Tab-separated table of C-alpha atoms in Angstrom:
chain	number	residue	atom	x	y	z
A	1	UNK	CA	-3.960	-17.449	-20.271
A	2	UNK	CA	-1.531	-18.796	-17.344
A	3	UNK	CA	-3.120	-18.401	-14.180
A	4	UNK	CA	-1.098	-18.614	-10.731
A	5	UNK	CA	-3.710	-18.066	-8.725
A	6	UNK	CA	-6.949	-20.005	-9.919
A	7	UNK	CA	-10.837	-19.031	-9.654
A	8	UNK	CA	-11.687	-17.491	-6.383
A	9	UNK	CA	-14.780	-16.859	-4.347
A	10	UNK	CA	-13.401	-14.794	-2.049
A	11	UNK	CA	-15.759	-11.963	0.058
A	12	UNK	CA	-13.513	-8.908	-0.208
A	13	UNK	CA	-16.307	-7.056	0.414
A	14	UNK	CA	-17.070	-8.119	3.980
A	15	UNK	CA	-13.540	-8.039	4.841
A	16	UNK	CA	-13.949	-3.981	4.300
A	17	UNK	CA	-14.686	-2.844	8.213
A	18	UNK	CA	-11.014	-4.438	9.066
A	19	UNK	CA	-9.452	-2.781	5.770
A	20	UNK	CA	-11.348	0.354	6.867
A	21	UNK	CA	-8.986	0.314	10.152
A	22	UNK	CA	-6.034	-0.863	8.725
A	23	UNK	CA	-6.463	1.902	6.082
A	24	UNK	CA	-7.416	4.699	8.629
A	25	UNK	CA	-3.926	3.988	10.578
A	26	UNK	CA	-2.116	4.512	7.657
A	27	UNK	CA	-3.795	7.405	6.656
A	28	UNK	CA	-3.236	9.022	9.931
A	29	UNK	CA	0.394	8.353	9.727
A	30	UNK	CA	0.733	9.717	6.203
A	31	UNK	CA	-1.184	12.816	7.710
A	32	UNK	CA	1.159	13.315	9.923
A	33	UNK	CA	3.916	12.412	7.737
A	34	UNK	CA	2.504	15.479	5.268
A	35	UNK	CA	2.433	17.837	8.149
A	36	UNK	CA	6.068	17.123	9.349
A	37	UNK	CA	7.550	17.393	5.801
A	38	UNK	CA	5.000	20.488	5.311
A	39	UNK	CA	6.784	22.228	8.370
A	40	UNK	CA	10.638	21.054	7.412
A	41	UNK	CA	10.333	19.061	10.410
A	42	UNK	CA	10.642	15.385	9.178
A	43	UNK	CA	14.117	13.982	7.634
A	44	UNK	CA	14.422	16.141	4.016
A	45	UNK	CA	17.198	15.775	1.811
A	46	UNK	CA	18.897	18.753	0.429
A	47	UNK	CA	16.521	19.121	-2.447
A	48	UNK	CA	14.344	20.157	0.317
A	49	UNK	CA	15.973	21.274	3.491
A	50	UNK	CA	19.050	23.097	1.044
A	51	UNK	CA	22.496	22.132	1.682
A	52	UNK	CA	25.604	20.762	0.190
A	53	UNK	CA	25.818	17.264	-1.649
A	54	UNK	CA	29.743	16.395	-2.968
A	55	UNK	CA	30.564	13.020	-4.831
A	56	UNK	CA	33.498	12.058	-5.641
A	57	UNK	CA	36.206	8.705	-5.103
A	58	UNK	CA	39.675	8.364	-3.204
A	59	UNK	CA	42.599	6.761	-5.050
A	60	UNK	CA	43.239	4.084	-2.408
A	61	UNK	CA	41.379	2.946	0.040
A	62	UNK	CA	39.475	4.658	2.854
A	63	UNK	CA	37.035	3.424	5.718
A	64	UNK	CA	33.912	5.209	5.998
A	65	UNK	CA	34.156	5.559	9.477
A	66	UNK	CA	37.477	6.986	9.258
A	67	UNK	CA	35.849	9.870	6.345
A	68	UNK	CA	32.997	10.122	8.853
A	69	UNK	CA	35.189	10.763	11.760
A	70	UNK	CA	37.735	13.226	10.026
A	71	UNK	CA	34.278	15.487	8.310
A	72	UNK	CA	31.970	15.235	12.125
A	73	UNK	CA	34.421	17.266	14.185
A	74	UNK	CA	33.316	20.117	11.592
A	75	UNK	CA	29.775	19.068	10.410
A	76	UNK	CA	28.120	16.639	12.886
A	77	UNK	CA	25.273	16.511	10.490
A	78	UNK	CA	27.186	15.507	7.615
A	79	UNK	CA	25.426	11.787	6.264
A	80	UNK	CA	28.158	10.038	4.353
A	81	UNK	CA	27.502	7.278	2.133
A	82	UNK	CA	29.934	4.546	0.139
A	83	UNK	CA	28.937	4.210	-3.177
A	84	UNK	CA	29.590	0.487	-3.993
A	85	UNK	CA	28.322	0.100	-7.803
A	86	UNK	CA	30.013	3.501	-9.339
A	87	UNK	CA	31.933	3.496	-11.929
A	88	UNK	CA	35.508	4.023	-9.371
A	89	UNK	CA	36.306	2.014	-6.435
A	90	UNK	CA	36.754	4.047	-2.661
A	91	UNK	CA	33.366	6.676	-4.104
A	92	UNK	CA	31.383	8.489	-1.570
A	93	UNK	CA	28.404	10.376	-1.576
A	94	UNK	CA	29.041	13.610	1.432
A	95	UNK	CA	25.807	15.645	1.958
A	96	UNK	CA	25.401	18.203	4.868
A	97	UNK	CA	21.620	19.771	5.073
A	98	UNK	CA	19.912	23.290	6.360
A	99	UNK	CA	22.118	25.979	5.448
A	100	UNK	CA	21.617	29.419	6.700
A	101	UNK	CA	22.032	31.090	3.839
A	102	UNK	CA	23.647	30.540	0.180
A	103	UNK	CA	27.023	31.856	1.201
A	104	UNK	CA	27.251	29.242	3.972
A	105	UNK	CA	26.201	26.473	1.286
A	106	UNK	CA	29.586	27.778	-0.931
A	107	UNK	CA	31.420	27.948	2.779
A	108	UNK	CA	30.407	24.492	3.527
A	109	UNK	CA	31.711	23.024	0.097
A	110	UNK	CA	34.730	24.384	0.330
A	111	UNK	CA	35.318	23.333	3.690
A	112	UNK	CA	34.622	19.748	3.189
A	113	UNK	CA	36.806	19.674	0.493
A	114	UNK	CA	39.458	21.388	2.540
A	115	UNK	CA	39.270	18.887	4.950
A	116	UNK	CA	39.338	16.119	2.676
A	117	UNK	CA	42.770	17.279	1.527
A	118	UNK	CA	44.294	17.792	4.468
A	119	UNK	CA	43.209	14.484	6.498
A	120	UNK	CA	43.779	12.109	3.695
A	121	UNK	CA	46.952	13.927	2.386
A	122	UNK	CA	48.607	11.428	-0.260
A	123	UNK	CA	45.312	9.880	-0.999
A	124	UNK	CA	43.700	12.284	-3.445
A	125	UNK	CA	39.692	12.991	-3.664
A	126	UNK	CA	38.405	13.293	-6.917
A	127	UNK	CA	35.273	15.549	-7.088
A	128	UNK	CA	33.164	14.007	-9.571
A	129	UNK	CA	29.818	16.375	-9.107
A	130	UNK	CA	29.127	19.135	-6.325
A	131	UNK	CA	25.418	20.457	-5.852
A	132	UNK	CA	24.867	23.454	-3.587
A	133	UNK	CA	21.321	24.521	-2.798
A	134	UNK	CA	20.358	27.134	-0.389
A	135	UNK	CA	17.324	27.690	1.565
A	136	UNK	CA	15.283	29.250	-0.062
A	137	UNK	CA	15.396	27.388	-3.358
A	138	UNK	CA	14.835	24.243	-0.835
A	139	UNK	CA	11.779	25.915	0.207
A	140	UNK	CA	10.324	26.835	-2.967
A	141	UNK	CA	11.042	23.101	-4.444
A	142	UNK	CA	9.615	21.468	-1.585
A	143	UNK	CA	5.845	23.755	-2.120
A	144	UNK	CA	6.250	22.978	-5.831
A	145	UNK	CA	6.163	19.223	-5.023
A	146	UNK	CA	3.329	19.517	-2.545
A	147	UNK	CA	1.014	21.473	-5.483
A	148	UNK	CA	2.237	18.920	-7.936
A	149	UNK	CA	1.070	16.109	-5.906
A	150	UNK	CA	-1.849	17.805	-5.034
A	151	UNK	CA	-2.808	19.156	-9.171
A	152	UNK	CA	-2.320	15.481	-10.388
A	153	UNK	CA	-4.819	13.841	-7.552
A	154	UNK	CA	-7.250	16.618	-8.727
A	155	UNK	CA	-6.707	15.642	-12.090
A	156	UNK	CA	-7.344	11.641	-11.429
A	157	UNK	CA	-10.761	12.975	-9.611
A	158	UNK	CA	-11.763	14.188	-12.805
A	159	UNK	CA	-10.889	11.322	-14.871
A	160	UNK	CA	-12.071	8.944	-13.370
A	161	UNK	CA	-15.308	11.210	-12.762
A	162	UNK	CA	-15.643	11.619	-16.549
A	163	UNK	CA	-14.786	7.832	-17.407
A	164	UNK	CA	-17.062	5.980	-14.944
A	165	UNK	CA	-19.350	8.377	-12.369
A	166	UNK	CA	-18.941	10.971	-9.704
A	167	UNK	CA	-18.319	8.609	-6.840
A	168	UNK	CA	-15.976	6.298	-8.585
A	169	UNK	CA	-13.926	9.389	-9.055
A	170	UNK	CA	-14.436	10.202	-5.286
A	171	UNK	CA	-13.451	6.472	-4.238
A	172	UNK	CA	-10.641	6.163	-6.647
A	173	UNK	CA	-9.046	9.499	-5.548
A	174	UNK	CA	-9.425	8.582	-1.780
A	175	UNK	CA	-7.721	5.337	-2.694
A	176	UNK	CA	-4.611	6.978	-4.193
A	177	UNK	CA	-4.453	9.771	-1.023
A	178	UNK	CA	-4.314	6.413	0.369
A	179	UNK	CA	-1.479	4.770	-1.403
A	180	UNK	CA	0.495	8.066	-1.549
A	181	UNK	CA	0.014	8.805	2.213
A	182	UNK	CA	0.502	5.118	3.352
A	183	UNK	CA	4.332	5.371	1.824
A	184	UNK	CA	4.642	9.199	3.157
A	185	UNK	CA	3.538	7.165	6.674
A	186	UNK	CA	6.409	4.283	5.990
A	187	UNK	CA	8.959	6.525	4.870
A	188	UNK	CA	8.323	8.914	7.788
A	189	UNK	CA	8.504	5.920	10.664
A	190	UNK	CA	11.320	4.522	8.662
A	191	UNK	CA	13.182	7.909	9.212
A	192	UNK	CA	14.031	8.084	5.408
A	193	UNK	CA	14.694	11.076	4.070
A	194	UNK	CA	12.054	12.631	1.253
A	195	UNK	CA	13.495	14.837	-1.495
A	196	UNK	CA	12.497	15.146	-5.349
A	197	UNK	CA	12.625	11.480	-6.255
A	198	UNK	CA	10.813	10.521	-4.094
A	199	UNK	CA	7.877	12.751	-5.069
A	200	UNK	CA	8.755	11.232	-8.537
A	201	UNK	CA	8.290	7.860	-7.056
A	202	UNK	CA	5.124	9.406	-4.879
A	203	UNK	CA	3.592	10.620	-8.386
A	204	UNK	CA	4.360	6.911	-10.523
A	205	UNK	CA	2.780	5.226	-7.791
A	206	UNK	CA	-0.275	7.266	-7.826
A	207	UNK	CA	-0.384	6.089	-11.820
A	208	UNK	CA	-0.288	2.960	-11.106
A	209	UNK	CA	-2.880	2.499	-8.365
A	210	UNK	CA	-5.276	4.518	-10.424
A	211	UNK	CA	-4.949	1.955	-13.267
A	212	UNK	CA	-5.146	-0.750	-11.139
A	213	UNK	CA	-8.156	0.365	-9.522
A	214	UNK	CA	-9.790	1.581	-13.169
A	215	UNK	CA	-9.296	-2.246	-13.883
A	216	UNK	CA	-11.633	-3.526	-11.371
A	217	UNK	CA	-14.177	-0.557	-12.058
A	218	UNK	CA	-14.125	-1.678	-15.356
A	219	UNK	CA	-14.837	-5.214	-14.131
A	220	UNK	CA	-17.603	-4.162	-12.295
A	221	UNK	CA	-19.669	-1.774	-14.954
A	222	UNK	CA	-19.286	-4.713	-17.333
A	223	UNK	CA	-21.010	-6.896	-14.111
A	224	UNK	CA	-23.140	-4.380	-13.414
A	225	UNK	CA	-25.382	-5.025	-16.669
A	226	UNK	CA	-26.345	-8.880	-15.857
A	227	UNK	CA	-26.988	-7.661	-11.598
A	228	UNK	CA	-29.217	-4.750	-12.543
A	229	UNK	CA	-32.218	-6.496	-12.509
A	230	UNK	CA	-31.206	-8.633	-9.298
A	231	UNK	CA	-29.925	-5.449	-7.281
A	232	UNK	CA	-27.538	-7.285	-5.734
A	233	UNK	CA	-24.195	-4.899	-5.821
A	234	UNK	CA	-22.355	-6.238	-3.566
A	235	UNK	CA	-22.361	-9.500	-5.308
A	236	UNK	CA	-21.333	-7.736	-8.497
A	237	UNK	CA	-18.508	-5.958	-6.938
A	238	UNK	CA	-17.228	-9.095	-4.617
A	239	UNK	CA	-17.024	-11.206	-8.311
A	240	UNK	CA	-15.936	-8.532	-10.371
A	241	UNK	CA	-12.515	-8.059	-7.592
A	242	UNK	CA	-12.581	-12.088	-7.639
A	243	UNK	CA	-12.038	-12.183	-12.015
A	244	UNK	CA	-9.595	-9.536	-11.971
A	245	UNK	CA	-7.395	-10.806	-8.771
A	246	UNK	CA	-5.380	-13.353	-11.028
A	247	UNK	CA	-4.311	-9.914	-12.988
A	248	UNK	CA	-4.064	-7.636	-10.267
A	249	UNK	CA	-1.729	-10.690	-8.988
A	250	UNK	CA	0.415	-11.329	-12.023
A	251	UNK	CA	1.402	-7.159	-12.701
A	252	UNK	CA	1.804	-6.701	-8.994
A	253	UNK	CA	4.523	-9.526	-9.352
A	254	UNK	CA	5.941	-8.943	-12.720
A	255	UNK	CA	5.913	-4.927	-11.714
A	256	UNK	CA	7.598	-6.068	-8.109
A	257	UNK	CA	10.611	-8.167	-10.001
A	258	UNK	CA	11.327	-5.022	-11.990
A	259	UNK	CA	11.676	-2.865	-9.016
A	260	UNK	CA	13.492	-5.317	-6.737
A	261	UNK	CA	15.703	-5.352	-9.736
A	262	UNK	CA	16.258	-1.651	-9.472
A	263	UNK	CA	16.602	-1.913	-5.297
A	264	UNK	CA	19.058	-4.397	-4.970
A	265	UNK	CA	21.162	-3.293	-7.817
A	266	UNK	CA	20.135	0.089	-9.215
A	267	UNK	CA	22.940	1.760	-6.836
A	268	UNK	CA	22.650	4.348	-3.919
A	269	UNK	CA	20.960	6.827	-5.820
A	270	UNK	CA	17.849	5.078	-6.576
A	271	UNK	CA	17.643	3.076	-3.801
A	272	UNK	CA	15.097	5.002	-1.866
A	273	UNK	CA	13.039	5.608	-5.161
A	274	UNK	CA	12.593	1.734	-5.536
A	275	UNK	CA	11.274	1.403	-2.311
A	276	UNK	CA	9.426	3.827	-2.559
A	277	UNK	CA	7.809	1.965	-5.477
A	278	UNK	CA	7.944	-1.124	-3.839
A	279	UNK	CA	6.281	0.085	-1.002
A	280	UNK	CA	3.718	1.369	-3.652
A	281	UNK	CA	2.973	-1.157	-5.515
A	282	UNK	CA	2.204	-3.228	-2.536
A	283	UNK	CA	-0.092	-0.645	-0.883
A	284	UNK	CA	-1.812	0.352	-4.587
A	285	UNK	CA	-2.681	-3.547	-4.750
A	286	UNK	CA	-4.306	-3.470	-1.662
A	287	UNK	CA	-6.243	-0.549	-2.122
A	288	UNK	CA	-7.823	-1.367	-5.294
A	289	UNK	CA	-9.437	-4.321	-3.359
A	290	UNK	CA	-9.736	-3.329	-0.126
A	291	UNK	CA	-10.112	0.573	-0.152
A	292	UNK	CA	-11.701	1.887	-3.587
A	293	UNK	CA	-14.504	-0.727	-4.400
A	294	UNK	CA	-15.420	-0.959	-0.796
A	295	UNK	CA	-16.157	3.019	-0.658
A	296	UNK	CA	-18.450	2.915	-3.704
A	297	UNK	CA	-20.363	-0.671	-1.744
A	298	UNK	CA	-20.442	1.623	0.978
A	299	UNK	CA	-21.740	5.114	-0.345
A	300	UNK	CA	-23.971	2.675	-2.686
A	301	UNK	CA	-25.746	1.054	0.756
A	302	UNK	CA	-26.116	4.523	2.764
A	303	UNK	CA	-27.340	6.410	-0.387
A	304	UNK	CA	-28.942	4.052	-3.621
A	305	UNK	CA	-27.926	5.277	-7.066
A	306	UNK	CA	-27.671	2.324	-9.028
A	307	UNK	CA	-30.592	0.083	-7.960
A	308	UNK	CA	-33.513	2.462	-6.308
C-alpha cells in the first residue's frame, strides 16, 4: 500500500497533558459557544433567529455597496451577499434577521422588494426564491437541532459501548463533544453565523470522528492480545496510534481535497458548511490521537481493568 508518511515511533501518549490543555480551551470555548447560541445571543441565521432571506439577480450591473447602501437606511441589519457562481450574473443573496412577529417577516419582504424597485428603477430585480420565517418557528428549529445533536452523541455512547467496552464509549463520546464543540468554539470567535447546515455539517463531522477514532480502538484490541501478558498499555496504545497514523493521514487528506473542493467552489451557500467540515476534519484527526485514546490510558492508570 502507498505510504506518505512511513513507520513511526512516535509517543502520542506522553504528549497527552499538553493535548489535555489544548483540548480543555477549546472545549471551554465551544461551551460557551453552546450557551450563546442556546440563549439567541451568538450570530444565528434566519433558520434560527427568524427573518427574511430574498435571492434574486439584477439585469445590469449593480455594486454591492450601492444595494447595501440603498436597503441600510431601512434595515441596518440587512447582510447582503453577491452570489458569484449562480446561474445569472449581478445575483444577490438579501437576508434581514429577528423579526417580531410573522406579520413583520411578510412586512419586511415586501419592503425590500419595494425598495429594490424604486432605487434601481430601469434595472429590474428578478426574485428567484423568498423564505420568510418568523420567530417562533426560529425558536422551535433551533431546540430541535440542539436535541438532535444531543440524541445522536447518546447514540455513539452506546455504540461504541456495545462494540468495544464501557469506557471506550465514554472516551469516544467525550472526543466527539470535543470535535463538535471545538468548531461551535471557531465558528463562534470567527463571528459566523450558525443555522441548519451547519448542524448538518456539526452532525457529519461527529460521523466521521467516531469512525476515525473506532479505527484506532480497533488497532488497539487487536494489540491488546500480544501486551496482555506484558501489561504494558500504554505501549499498546502508543503503537497501535503509530500503525494507523499513515491512514488516519491519507483520509484526512483525501477527505480535506474533497471539501476544499466544495469551499472554494461549491458557491455561497455551502461555503460555511465546508468549513465547517474542514474545520472538522482537522479537529476529528486530532482527537482520535490526542483526546480519545489518551482518556482510556488515563482512566486505565487511575483505575486497572485490563491488566489487574
Amino acid at each position: 500500500m502507498f505510504r506518505i508518511i512511513p513507520d513511526t515511533n512516535i509517543n502520542f501518549i506522553g504528549l497527552r497533558k499538553i493535548a489535555f490543555v489544548i483540548s480543555a480551551a477549546l472545549v471551554a470555548l465551544g461551551i460557551f459557544a453552546f450557551v450563546m447560541v442556546a440563549t439567541g445571543k451568538a450570530n444565528l441565521g434566519i433558520d434560527f433567529a427568524g427573518g427574511v432571506m430574498l435571492t434574486g439577480y439584477f439585469d445590469n450591473e449593480v455594486a454591492t455597496e450601492d444595494l447595501r447602501s440603498a436597503i441600510s437606511g431601512t434595515f441596518p441589519d440587512a447582510a447582503i451577499t453577491r452570489m458569484h457562481d449562480f446561474e445569472y450574473g449581478n445575483a444577490f443573496i438579501i437576508k434581514t434577521k429577528r423579526p417580531e412577529s410573522e406579520t413583520e417577516s411578510k412586512e419586511r419582504l415586501a419592503g425590500l422588494k419595494s425598495i429594490i424597485s424604486e432605487r434601481f428603477e430601469g434595472n429590474a430585480f428578478t426574485v428567484v426564491s423568498e423564505h420568510t420565517i418568523g420567530p417562533a418557528v426560529g425558536e422551535t428549529l433551533r431546540g430541535d437541532a440542539q436535541k438532535a445533536v444531543l440524541l445522536s452523541l447518546i447514540g455513539i455512547i452506546i455504540y461504541i459501548w456495545v462494540r468495544f467496552d464501557f469506557r471506550s464509549g465514554i472516551a469516544a463520546t467525550i472526543a466527539t463533544f470535543h470535535d463538535v464543540l471545538a468548531v461551535l468554539g471557531i465558528f463562534y470567535i470567527l463571528n459566523l453565523e450558525f443555522d441548519l447546515l451547519l448542524v448538518t455539517a456539526l452532525l457529519t463531522l461527529a460521523g466521521y470522528s467516531l469512525t476515525d477514532t473506532v479505527v484506532v480502538f480497533d488497532r488497539i484490541r487487536e494489540n491488546l492480545k500480544k501486551f496482555r501478558t506484558k501489561g504494558e498499555f500504554t505501549n499498546c496504545v502508543n503503537m497501535s496510534i503509530n500503525e494507523v497514523l499513515s491512514r488516519t493521514f491519507n483520509t484526512s487528506m483525501t477527505t480535506l481535497i474533497v471539501i476544499a473542493a466544495l469551499f472554494f467552489f461549491g458557491g455561497e451557500v455551502i461555503h460555511y458548511f465546508a468549513l465547517a467540515l474542514m474545520l472538522g476534519v482537522i479537529v476529528g484527526t486530532y482527537s482520535s490521537v490526542f483526546v480519545a485514546s489518551p482518556i482510556v490510558v488515563e482512566w486505565e492508570a487511575r483505575s486497572p481493568k485490563r491488566f489487574k
